[in-house]
């Protein structure tokens, strides 16, 4: 079946450190891939997306590349800030699936 | 307008109360969703409405009753809830057809429900 696996954390980094959160997926066909972010006490926000192989999604300094050959969509940021502290969900979606499939989420804490 | 608006933001209700959650979007999305999210977990799908008709019910107890009065509005009616139903309830919407159909969901900020 379709599924998403990601490192669960928690991940703790110092400000300005490099961030990588790994995400791999299992899916039929060619789904779109997403990273959603959830700040404390809030709902989910779409951070970035990629709709086909080799696409790179980017937003707010975060990037992720859709790698069909490794079925991965790893999230990266060159220099994290305290304000990036949140839970990050990797997800996949295709209209034929009827619903978004989420990974378990990765909690990130950035300390000054 | 690129938002999904949920009201209220917070709700405390007793186990014998009846209350409703409201969700509204004006993006022309024809699919709308209710999710339940417990702390430190991903959202769990509850219901899907497609073209204002219920298309998916993920075996949700009947004390949760969804309603889609029109293409912009989604309600979740609550009755006789249990303390374990306390959670963040998220509404989302998405396009079903066209170029943006695979662009994922737009989520609201949620209603934090506490059942006492």
PDB file of C-alpha atoms in Angstrom:
ATOM      1  CA  UNK A   1       0.000   0.000   0.000  1.00  0.00           C
ATOM      2  CA  UNK A   2       0.888   3.667  -0.019  1.00  0.00           C
ATOM      3  CA  UNK A   3       2.904   4.940   2.942  1.00  0.00           C
ATOM      4  CA  UNK A   4       5.357   7.576   4.113  1.00  0.00           C
ATOM      5  CA  UNK A   5       8.284   7.043   6.459  1.00  0.00           C
ATOM      6  CA  UNK A   6      10.231   9.821   8.095  1.00  0.00           C
ATOM      7  CA  UNK A   7      12.629  10.195  10.987  1.00  0.00           C
ATOM      8  CA  UNK A   8      10.510  10.819  14.048  1.00  0.00           C
ATOM      9  CA  UNK A   9      12.930  12.774  16.188  1.00  0.00           C
ATOM     10  CA  UNK A  10      12.780  14.852  18.241  1.00  0.00           C
ATOM     11  CA  UNK A  11      15.558  16.681  16.455  1.00  0.00           C
ATOM     12  CA  UNK A  12      17.368  19.388  18.394  1.00  0.00           C
ATOM     13  CA  UNK A  13      19.686  21.798  16.585  1.00  0.00           C
ATOM     14  CA  UNK A  14      21.523  24.966  17.428  1.00  0.00           C
ATOM     15  CA  UNK A  15      20.591  28.131  15.581  1.00  0.00           C
ATOM     16  CA  UNK A  16      22.280  28.416  12.142  1.00  0.00           C
ATOM     17  CA  UNK A  17      22.876  24.646  11.926  1.00  0.00           C
ATOM     18  CA  UNK A  18      22.117  22.667   8.764  1.00  0.00           C
ATOM     19  CA  UNK A  19      18.869  20.711   8.785  1.00  0.00           C
ATOM     20  CA  UNK A  20      17.987  17.470   7.038  1.00  0.00           C
ATOM     21  CA  UNK A  21      14.802  15.542   7.720  1.00  0.00           C
ATOM     22  CA  UNK A  22      14.634  12.312   5.765  1.00  0.00           C
ATOM     23  CA  UNK A  23      11.445  11.165   4.071  1.00  0.00           C
ATOM     24  CA  UNK A  24      10.891   8.086   1.941  1.00  0.00           C
ATOM     25  CA  UNK A  25       7.664   6.840   0.429  1.00  0.00           C
ATOM     26  CA  UNK A  26       5.965   3.803  -1.039  1.00  0.00           C
ATOM     27  CA  UNK A  27       3.313   4.517  -3.619  1.00  0.00           C
ATOM     28  CA  UNK A  28       1.663   3.367  -6.796  1.00  0.00           C
ATOM     29  CA  UNK A  29       1.867   5.665  -9.751  1.00  0.00           C
ATOM     30  CA  UNK A  30       3.366   9.129  -9.511  1.00  0.00           C
ATOM     31  CA  UNK A  31       2.035  10.985  -6.501  1.00  0.00           C
ATOM     32  CA  UNK A  32       2.660  14.586  -5.590  1.00  0.00           C
ATOM     33  CA  UNK A  33       4.874  15.034  -2.520  1.00  0.00           C
ATOM     34  CA  UNK A  34       4.576  17.631   0.210  1.00  0.00           C
ATOM     35  CA  UNK A  35       6.061  18.956   3.376  1.00  0.00           C
ATOM     36  CA  UNK A  36       3.604  20.425   5.844  1.00  0.00           C
ATOM     37  CA  UNK A  37       4.665  22.347   8.946  1.00  0.00           C
ATOM     38  CA  UNK A  38       2.743  22.678  12.181  1.00  0.00           C
ATOM     39  CA  UNK A  39       3.825  25.369  14.619  1.00  0.00           C
ATOM     40  CA  UNK A  40       2.893  24.940  18.281  1.00  0.00           C
ATOM     41  CA  UNK A  41      -0.836  25.377  18.854  1.00  0.00           C
ATOM     42  CA  UNK A  42      -1.646  25.816  15.174  1.00  0.00           C
ATOM     43  CA  UNK A  43      -2.979  23.870  12.186  1.00  0.00           C
ATOM     44  CA  UNK A  44      -0.954  22.527   9.291  1.00  0.00           C
ATOM     45  CA  UNK A  45       0.559  24.810   6.681  1.00  0.00           C
ATOM     46  CA  UNK A  46       1.838  23.689   3.318  1.00  0.00           C
ATOM     47  CA  UNK A  47       5.579  24.380   3.335  1.00  0.00           C
ATOM     48  CA  UNK A  48       6.513  23.151  -0.121  1.00  0.00           C
ATOM     49  CA  UNK A  49       5.498  20.673  -2.792  1.00  0.00           C
ATOM     50  CA  UNK A  50       6.742  18.813  -5.849  1.00  0.00           C
ATOM     51  CA  UNK A  51       4.385  17.284  -8.365  1.00  0.00           C
ATOM     52  CA  UNK A  52       6.743  15.259 -10.565  1.00  0.00           C
ATOM     53  CA  UNK A  53      10.107  13.527 -10.510  1.00  0.00           C
ATOM     54  CA  UNK A  54      13.185  15.785 -10.208  1.00  0.00           C
ATOM     55  CA  UNK A  55      11.047  18.780  -9.236  1.00  0.00           C
ATOM     56  CA  UNK A  56      12.484  20.847  -6.416  1.00  0.00           C
ATOM     57  CA  UNK A  57      10.081  22.488  -4.021  1.00  0.00           C
ATOM     58  CA  UNK A  58      11.317  25.480  -2.038  1.00  0.00           C
ATOM     59  CA  UNK A  59       9.943  28.006   0.415  1.00  0.00           C
ATOM     60  CA  UNK A  60      11.288  30.096   3.312  1.00  0.00           C
ATOM     61  CA  UNK A  61      14.805  28.694   2.800  1.00  0.00           C
ATOM     62  CA  UNK A  62      13.614  25.079   2.894  1.00  0.00           C
ATOM     63  CA  UNK A  63      14.122  22.789  -0.088  1.00  0.00           C
ATOM     64  CA  UNK A  64      13.218  19.237  -1.073  1.00  0.00           C
ATOM     65  CA  UNK A  65      13.766  17.347  -4.331  1.00  0.00           C
ATOM     66  CA  UNK A  66      11.454  14.616  -5.628  1.00  0.00           C
ATOM     67  CA  UNK A  67      13.748  11.623  -6.216  1.00  0.00           C
ATOM     68  CA  UNK A  68      11.859   8.878  -7.999  1.00  0.00           C
ATOM     69  CA  UNK A  69      14.846   6.531  -8.136  1.00  0.00           C
ATOM     70  CA  UNK A  70      15.249   6.520  -4.342  1.00  0.00           C
ATOM     71  CA  UNK A  71      11.570   7.271  -3.558  1.00  0.00           C
ATOM     72  CA  UNK A  72      12.674  10.102  -1.320  1.00  0.00           C
ATOM     73  CA  UNK A  73      11.780  13.720  -0.605  1.00  0.00           C
ATOM     74  CA  UNK A  74      14.241  14.881   2.046  1.00  0.00           C
ATOM     75  CA  UNK A  75      13.745  18.316   3.600  1.00  0.00           C
ATOM     76  CA  UNK A  76      16.790  20.585   3.945  1.00  0.00           C
ATOM     77  CA  UNK A  77      17.586  24.054   5.200  1.00  0.00           C
ATOM     78  CA  UNK A  78      21.011  25.600   5.280  1.00  0.00           C
ATOM     79  CA  UNK A  79      20.652  27.650   8.461  1.00  0.00           C
ATOM     80  CA  UNK A  80      17.795  27.067  10.883  1.00  0.00           C
ATOM     81  CA  UNK A  81      16.310  29.693  13.164  1.00  0.00           C
ATOM     82  CA  UNK A  82      14.551  29.427  16.510  1.00  0.00           C
ATOM     83  CA  UNK A  83      11.314  30.285  14.680  1.00  0.00           C
ATOM     84  CA  UNK A  84      11.634  27.057  12.652  1.00  0.00           C
ATOM     85  CA  UNK A  85      10.823  25.020  15.758  1.00  0.00           C
ATOM     86  CA  UNK A  86       7.769  23.000  14.755  1.00  0.00           C
ATOM     87  CA  UNK A  87       6.581  19.563  13.676  1.00  0.00           C
ATOM     88  CA  UNK A  88       7.230  18.712  10.036  1.00  0.00           C
ATOM     89  CA  UNK A  89       5.059  16.197   8.176  1.00  0.00           C
ATOM     90  CA  UNK A  90       6.035  14.592   4.891  1.00  0.00           C
ATOM     91  CA  UNK A  91       3.027  13.563   2.820  1.00  0.00           C
ATOM     92  CA  UNK A  92       1.947  12.223  -0.531  1.00  0.00           C
ATOM     93  CA  UNK A  93      -1.238  12.689  -2.515  1.00  0.00           C
ATOM     94  CA  UNK A  94      -2.874  11.709  -5.725  1.00  0.00           C
ATOM     95  CA  UNK A  95      -6.502  12.364  -6.517  1.00  0.00           C
ATOM     96  CA  UNK A  96      -7.058   8.644  -7.095  1.00  0.00           C
ATOM     97  CA  UNK A  97      -5.929   7.915  -3.518  1.00  0.00           C
ATOM     98  CA  UNK A  98      -8.869   9.944  -2.113  1.00  0.00           C
ATOM     99  CA  UNK A  99      -6.776  11.247   0.761  1.00  0.00           C
ATOM    100  CA  UNK A 100      -3.412  12.627   1.775  1.00  0.00           C
ATOM    101  CA  UNK A 101      -1.101  10.072   3.345  1.00  0.00           C
ATOM    102  CA  UNK A 102       1.010  11.544   6.113  1.00  0.00           C
ATOM    103  CA  UNK A 103       4.254  10.439   7.668  1.00  0.00           C
ATOM    104  CA  UNK A 104       4.429  10.295  11.475  1.00  0.00           C
ATOM    105  CA  UNK A 105       5.909  13.785  11.787  1.00  0.00           C
ATOM    106  CA  UNK A 106       9.315  15.032  12.938  1.00  0.00           C
ATOM    107  CA  UNK A 107       9.552  17.422  15.860  1.00  0.00           C
ATOM    108  CA  UNK A 108      12.288  20.040  15.457  1.00  0.00           C
ATOM    109  CA  UNK A 109      13.565  22.232  18.267  1.00  0.00           C
ATOM    110  CA  UNK A 110      16.073  24.963  17.471  1.00  0.00           C
ATOM    111  CA  UNK A 111      17.930  26.410  20.441  1.00  0.00           C
ATOM    112  CA  UNK A 112      19.684  29.784  20.491  1.00  0.00           C
TER     113      UNK A 112
ATOM    114  CA  UNK B   1      -9.081  34.235  -0.801  1.00  0.00           C
ATOM    115  CA  UNK B   2      -6.698  31.327  -0.192  1.00  0.00           C
ATOM    116  CA  UNK B   3      -7.757  30.356   3.290  1.00  0.00           C
ATOM    117  CA  UNK B   4      -9.807  27.787   5.118  1.00  0.00           C
ATOM    118  CA  UNK B   5     -11.514  29.402   8.101  1.00  0.00           C
ATOM    119  CA  UNK B   6     -12.520  27.356  11.125  1.00  0.00           C
ATOM    120  CA  UNK B   7     -14.642  28.466  14.053  1.00  0.00           C
ATOM    121  CA  UNK B   8     -14.488  28.388  16.983  1.00  0.00           C
ATOM    122  CA  UNK B   9     -10.755  28.184  17.676  1.00  0.00           C
ATOM    123  CA  UNK B  10     -11.320  26.668  21.102  1.00  0.00           C
ATOM    124  CA  UNK B  11     -14.293  24.764  22.499  1.00  0.00           C
ATOM    125  CA  UNK B  12     -14.935  23.210  25.888  1.00  0.00           C
ATOM    126  CA  UNK B  13     -18.030  21.031  26.129  1.00  0.00           C
ATOM    127  CA  UNK B  14     -19.603  18.639  28.567  1.00  0.00           C
ATOM    128  CA  UNK B  15     -20.413  15.061  27.682  1.00  0.00           C
ATOM    129  CA  UNK B  16     -24.142  15.841  27.391  1.00  0.00           C
ATOM    130  CA  UNK B  17     -23.740  18.960  25.256  1.00  0.00           C
ATOM    131  CA  UNK B  18     -24.446  19.433  21.565  1.00  0.00           C
ATOM    132  CA  UNK B  19     -22.101  21.714  19.661  1.00  0.00           C
ATOM    133  CA  UNK B  20     -20.997  22.314  16.078  1.00  0.00           C
ATOM    134  CA  UNK B  21     -17.717  23.104  14.384  1.00  0.00           C
ATOM    135  CA  UNK B  22     -17.741  25.225  11.260  1.00  0.00           C
ATOM    136  CA  UNK B  23     -15.409  25.356   8.284  1.00  0.00           C
ATOM    137  CA  UNK B  24     -15.554  27.716   5.315  1.00  0.00           C
ATOM    138  CA  UNK B  25     -13.533  28.170   2.118  1.00  0.00           C
ATOM    139  CA  UNK B  26     -13.976  30.355  -0.958  1.00  0.00           C
ATOM    140  CA  UNK B  27     -11.319  28.886  -3.223  1.00  0.00           C
ATOM    141  CA  UNK B  28     -13.788  26.913  -5.335  1.00  0.00           C
ATOM    142  CA  UNK B  29     -12.463  23.637  -3.936  1.00  0.00           C
ATOM    143  CA  UNK B  30     -14.992  20.831  -4.387  1.00  0.00           C
ATOM    144  CA  UNK B  31     -13.525  18.412  -1.826  1.00  0.00           C
ATOM    145  CA  UNK B  32     -13.607  19.112   1.895  1.00  0.00           C
ATOM    146  CA  UNK B  33     -12.296  17.051   4.776  1.00  0.00           C
ATOM    147  CA  UNK B  34     -12.468  16.653   8.524  1.00  0.00           C
ATOM    148  CA  UNK B  35      -9.392  15.425  10.376  1.00  0.00           C
ATOM    149  CA  UNK B  36      -8.776  14.651  14.026  1.00  0.00           C
ATOM    150  CA  UNK B  37      -5.320  15.190  15.452  1.00  0.00           C
ATOM    151  CA  UNK B  38      -4.016  14.041  18.796  1.00  0.00           C
ATOM    152  CA  UNK B  39      -0.883  15.533  20.314  1.00  0.00           C
ATOM    153  CA  UNK B  40       2.375  14.570  18.577  1.00  0.00           C
ATOM    154  CA  UNK B  41       0.546  12.500  15.953  1.00  0.00           C
ATOM    155  CA  UNK B  42      -0.289  13.084  12.291  1.00  0.00           C
ATOM    156  CA  UNK B  43      -3.871  14.032  11.422  1.00  0.00           C
ATOM    157  CA  UNK B  44      -6.329  11.145  11.057  1.00  0.00           C
ATOM    158  CA  UNK B  45      -8.954  11.375   8.361  1.00  0.00           C
ATOM    159  CA  UNK B  46     -12.569  11.319   9.555  1.00  0.00           C
ATOM    160  CA  UNK B  47     -14.778  12.355   6.617  1.00  0.00           C
ATOM    161  CA  UNK B  48     -14.484  13.395   2.998  1.00  0.00           C
ATOM    162  CA  UNK B  49     -17.066  15.371   1.046  1.00  0.00           C
ATOM    163  CA  UNK B  50     -16.822  15.443  -2.707  1.00  0.00           C
ATOM    164  CA  UNK B  51     -19.163  17.768  -4.606  1.00  0.00           C
ATOM    165  CA  UNK B  52     -21.138  18.227  -1.388  1.00  0.00           C
ATOM    166  CA  UNK B  53     -21.761  14.509  -0.992  1.00  0.00           C
ATOM    167  CA  UNK B  54     -20.210  12.327   1.701  1.00  0.00           C
ATOM    168  CA  UNK B  55     -17.746  10.052  -0.071  1.00  0.00           C
ATOM    169  CA  UNK B  56     -15.644   8.679   2.785  1.00  0.00           C
ATOM    170  CA  UNK B  57     -16.508   7.954   6.411  1.00  0.00           C
ATOM    171  CA  UNK B  58     -13.514   6.396   8.138  1.00  0.00           C
ATOM    172  CA  UNK B  59     -15.695   4.398  10.572  1.00  0.00           C
ATOM    173  CA  UNK B  60     -16.241   7.426  12.766  1.00  0.00           C
ATOM    174  CA  UNK B  61     -18.642   7.003  15.733  1.00  0.00           C
ATOM    175  CA  UNK B  62     -22.118   8.402  15.174  1.00  0.00           C
ATOM    176  CA  UNK B  63     -21.609  11.010  17.901  1.00  0.00           C
ATOM    177  CA  UNK B  64     -19.781  12.906  15.133  1.00  0.00           C
ATOM    178  CA  UNK B  65     -22.147  13.996  12.363  1.00  0.00           C
ATOM    179  CA  UNK B  66     -20.817  15.884   9.332  1.00  0.00           C
ATOM    180  CA  UNK B  67     -22.841  18.157   7.104  1.00  0.00           C
ATOM    181  CA  UNK B  68     -22.016  19.991   3.887  1.00  0.00           C
ATOM    182  CA  UNK B  69     -24.782  22.576   3.237  1.00  0.00           C
ATOM    183  CA  UNK B  70     -23.061  24.021   0.151  1.00  0.00           C
ATOM    184  CA  UNK B  71     -19.773  23.954  -1.725  1.00  0.00           C
ATOM    185  CA  UNK B  72     -18.152  26.501   0.614  1.00  0.00           C
ATOM    186  CA  UNK B  73     -19.276  25.283   4.001  1.00  0.00           C
ATOM    187  CA  UNK B  74     -18.625  22.197   6.097  1.00  0.00           C
ATOM    188  CA  UNK B  75     -19.956  21.518   9.566  1.00  0.00           C
ATOM    189  CA  UNK B  76     -19.226  18.889  12.164  1.00  0.00           C
ATOM    190  CA  UNK B  77     -22.011  18.335  14.690  1.00  0.00           C
ATOM    191  CA  UNK B  78     -20.968  16.918  18.047  1.00  0.00           C
ATOM    192  CA  UNK B  79     -23.186  15.148  20.555  1.00  0.00           C
ATOM    193  CA  UNK B  80     -22.529  13.028  23.629  1.00  0.00           C
ATOM    194  CA  UNK B  81     -18.780  13.109  23.217  1.00  0.00           C
ATOM    195  CA  UNK B  82     -16.306  11.360  25.485  1.00  0.00           C
ATOM    196  CA  UNK B  83     -13.179  12.830  27.105  1.00  0.00           C
ATOM    197  CA  UNK B  84     -11.025  10.785  24.707  1.00  0.00           C
ATOM    198  CA  UNK B  85     -12.544  12.801  21.848  1.00  0.00           C
ATOM    199  CA  UNK B  86     -10.571  15.815  23.051  1.00  0.00           C
ATOM    200  CA  UNK B  87      -8.255  16.752  20.188  1.00  0.00           C
ATOM    201  CA  UNK B  88      -7.503  19.311  17.495  1.00  0.00           C
ATOM    202  CA  UNK B  89     -10.094  19.080  14.719  1.00  0.00           C
ATOM    203  CA  UNK B  90      -8.822  20.215  11.362  1.00  0.00           C
ATOM    204  CA  UNK B  91     -10.753  21.056   8.242  1.00  0.00           C
ATOM    205  CA  UNK B  92      -9.115  20.981   4.826  1.00  0.00           C
ATOM    206  CA  UNK B  93     -10.110  21.482   1.220  1.00  0.00           C
ATOM    207  CA  UNK B  94      -8.696  20.587  -2.163  1.00  0.00           C
ATOM    208  CA  UNK B  95      -9.373  20.786  -5.852  1.00  0.00           C
ATOM    209  CA  UNK B  96     -10.670  17.645  -7.528  1.00  0.00           C
ATOM    210  CA  UNK B  97     -10.102  18.423 -11.184  1.00  0.00           C
ATOM    211  CA  UNK B  98      -7.729  20.441 -13.298  1.00  0.00           C
ATOM    212  CA  UNK B  99      -4.115  21.396 -13.041  1.00  0.00           C
ATOM    213  CA  UNK B 100      -4.222  22.063  -9.313  1.00  0.00           C
ATOM    214  CA  UNK B 101      -5.886  18.769  -8.448  1.00  0.00           C
ATOM    215  CA  UNK B 102      -2.625  17.271  -7.175  1.00  0.00           C
ATOM    216  CA  UNK B 103      -1.521  20.334  -5.228  1.00  0.00           C
ATOM    217  CA  UNK B 104      -2.623  18.860  -1.933  1.00  0.00           C
ATOM    218  CA  UNK B 105      -4.768  20.309   0.770  1.00  0.00           C
ATOM    219  CA  UNK B 106      -5.277  23.712   2.285  1.00  0.00           C
ATOM    220  CA  UNK B 107      -5.808  23.321   6.021  1.00  0.00           C
ATOM    221  CA  UNK B 108      -7.583  25.521   8.471  1.00  0.00           C
ATOM    222  CA  UNK B 109      -5.981  26.398  11.784  1.00  0.00           C
ATOM    223  CA  UNK B 110      -8.238  23.987  13.636  1.00  0.00           C
ATOM    224  CA  UNK B 111     -10.603  23.874  16.586  1.00  0.00           C
ATOM    225  CA  UNK B 112      -9.073  22.699  19.832  1.00  0.00           C
ATOM    226  CA  UNK B 113     -11.811  20.689  21.528  1.00  0.00           C
ATOM    227  CA  UNK B 114     -11.827  19.711  25.181  1.00  0.00           C
ATOM    228  CA  UNK B 115     -14.537  17.370  26.458  1.00  0.00           C
ATOM    229  CA  UNK B 116     -15.072  17.507  30.221  1.00  0.00           C
TER     230      UNK B 116
END
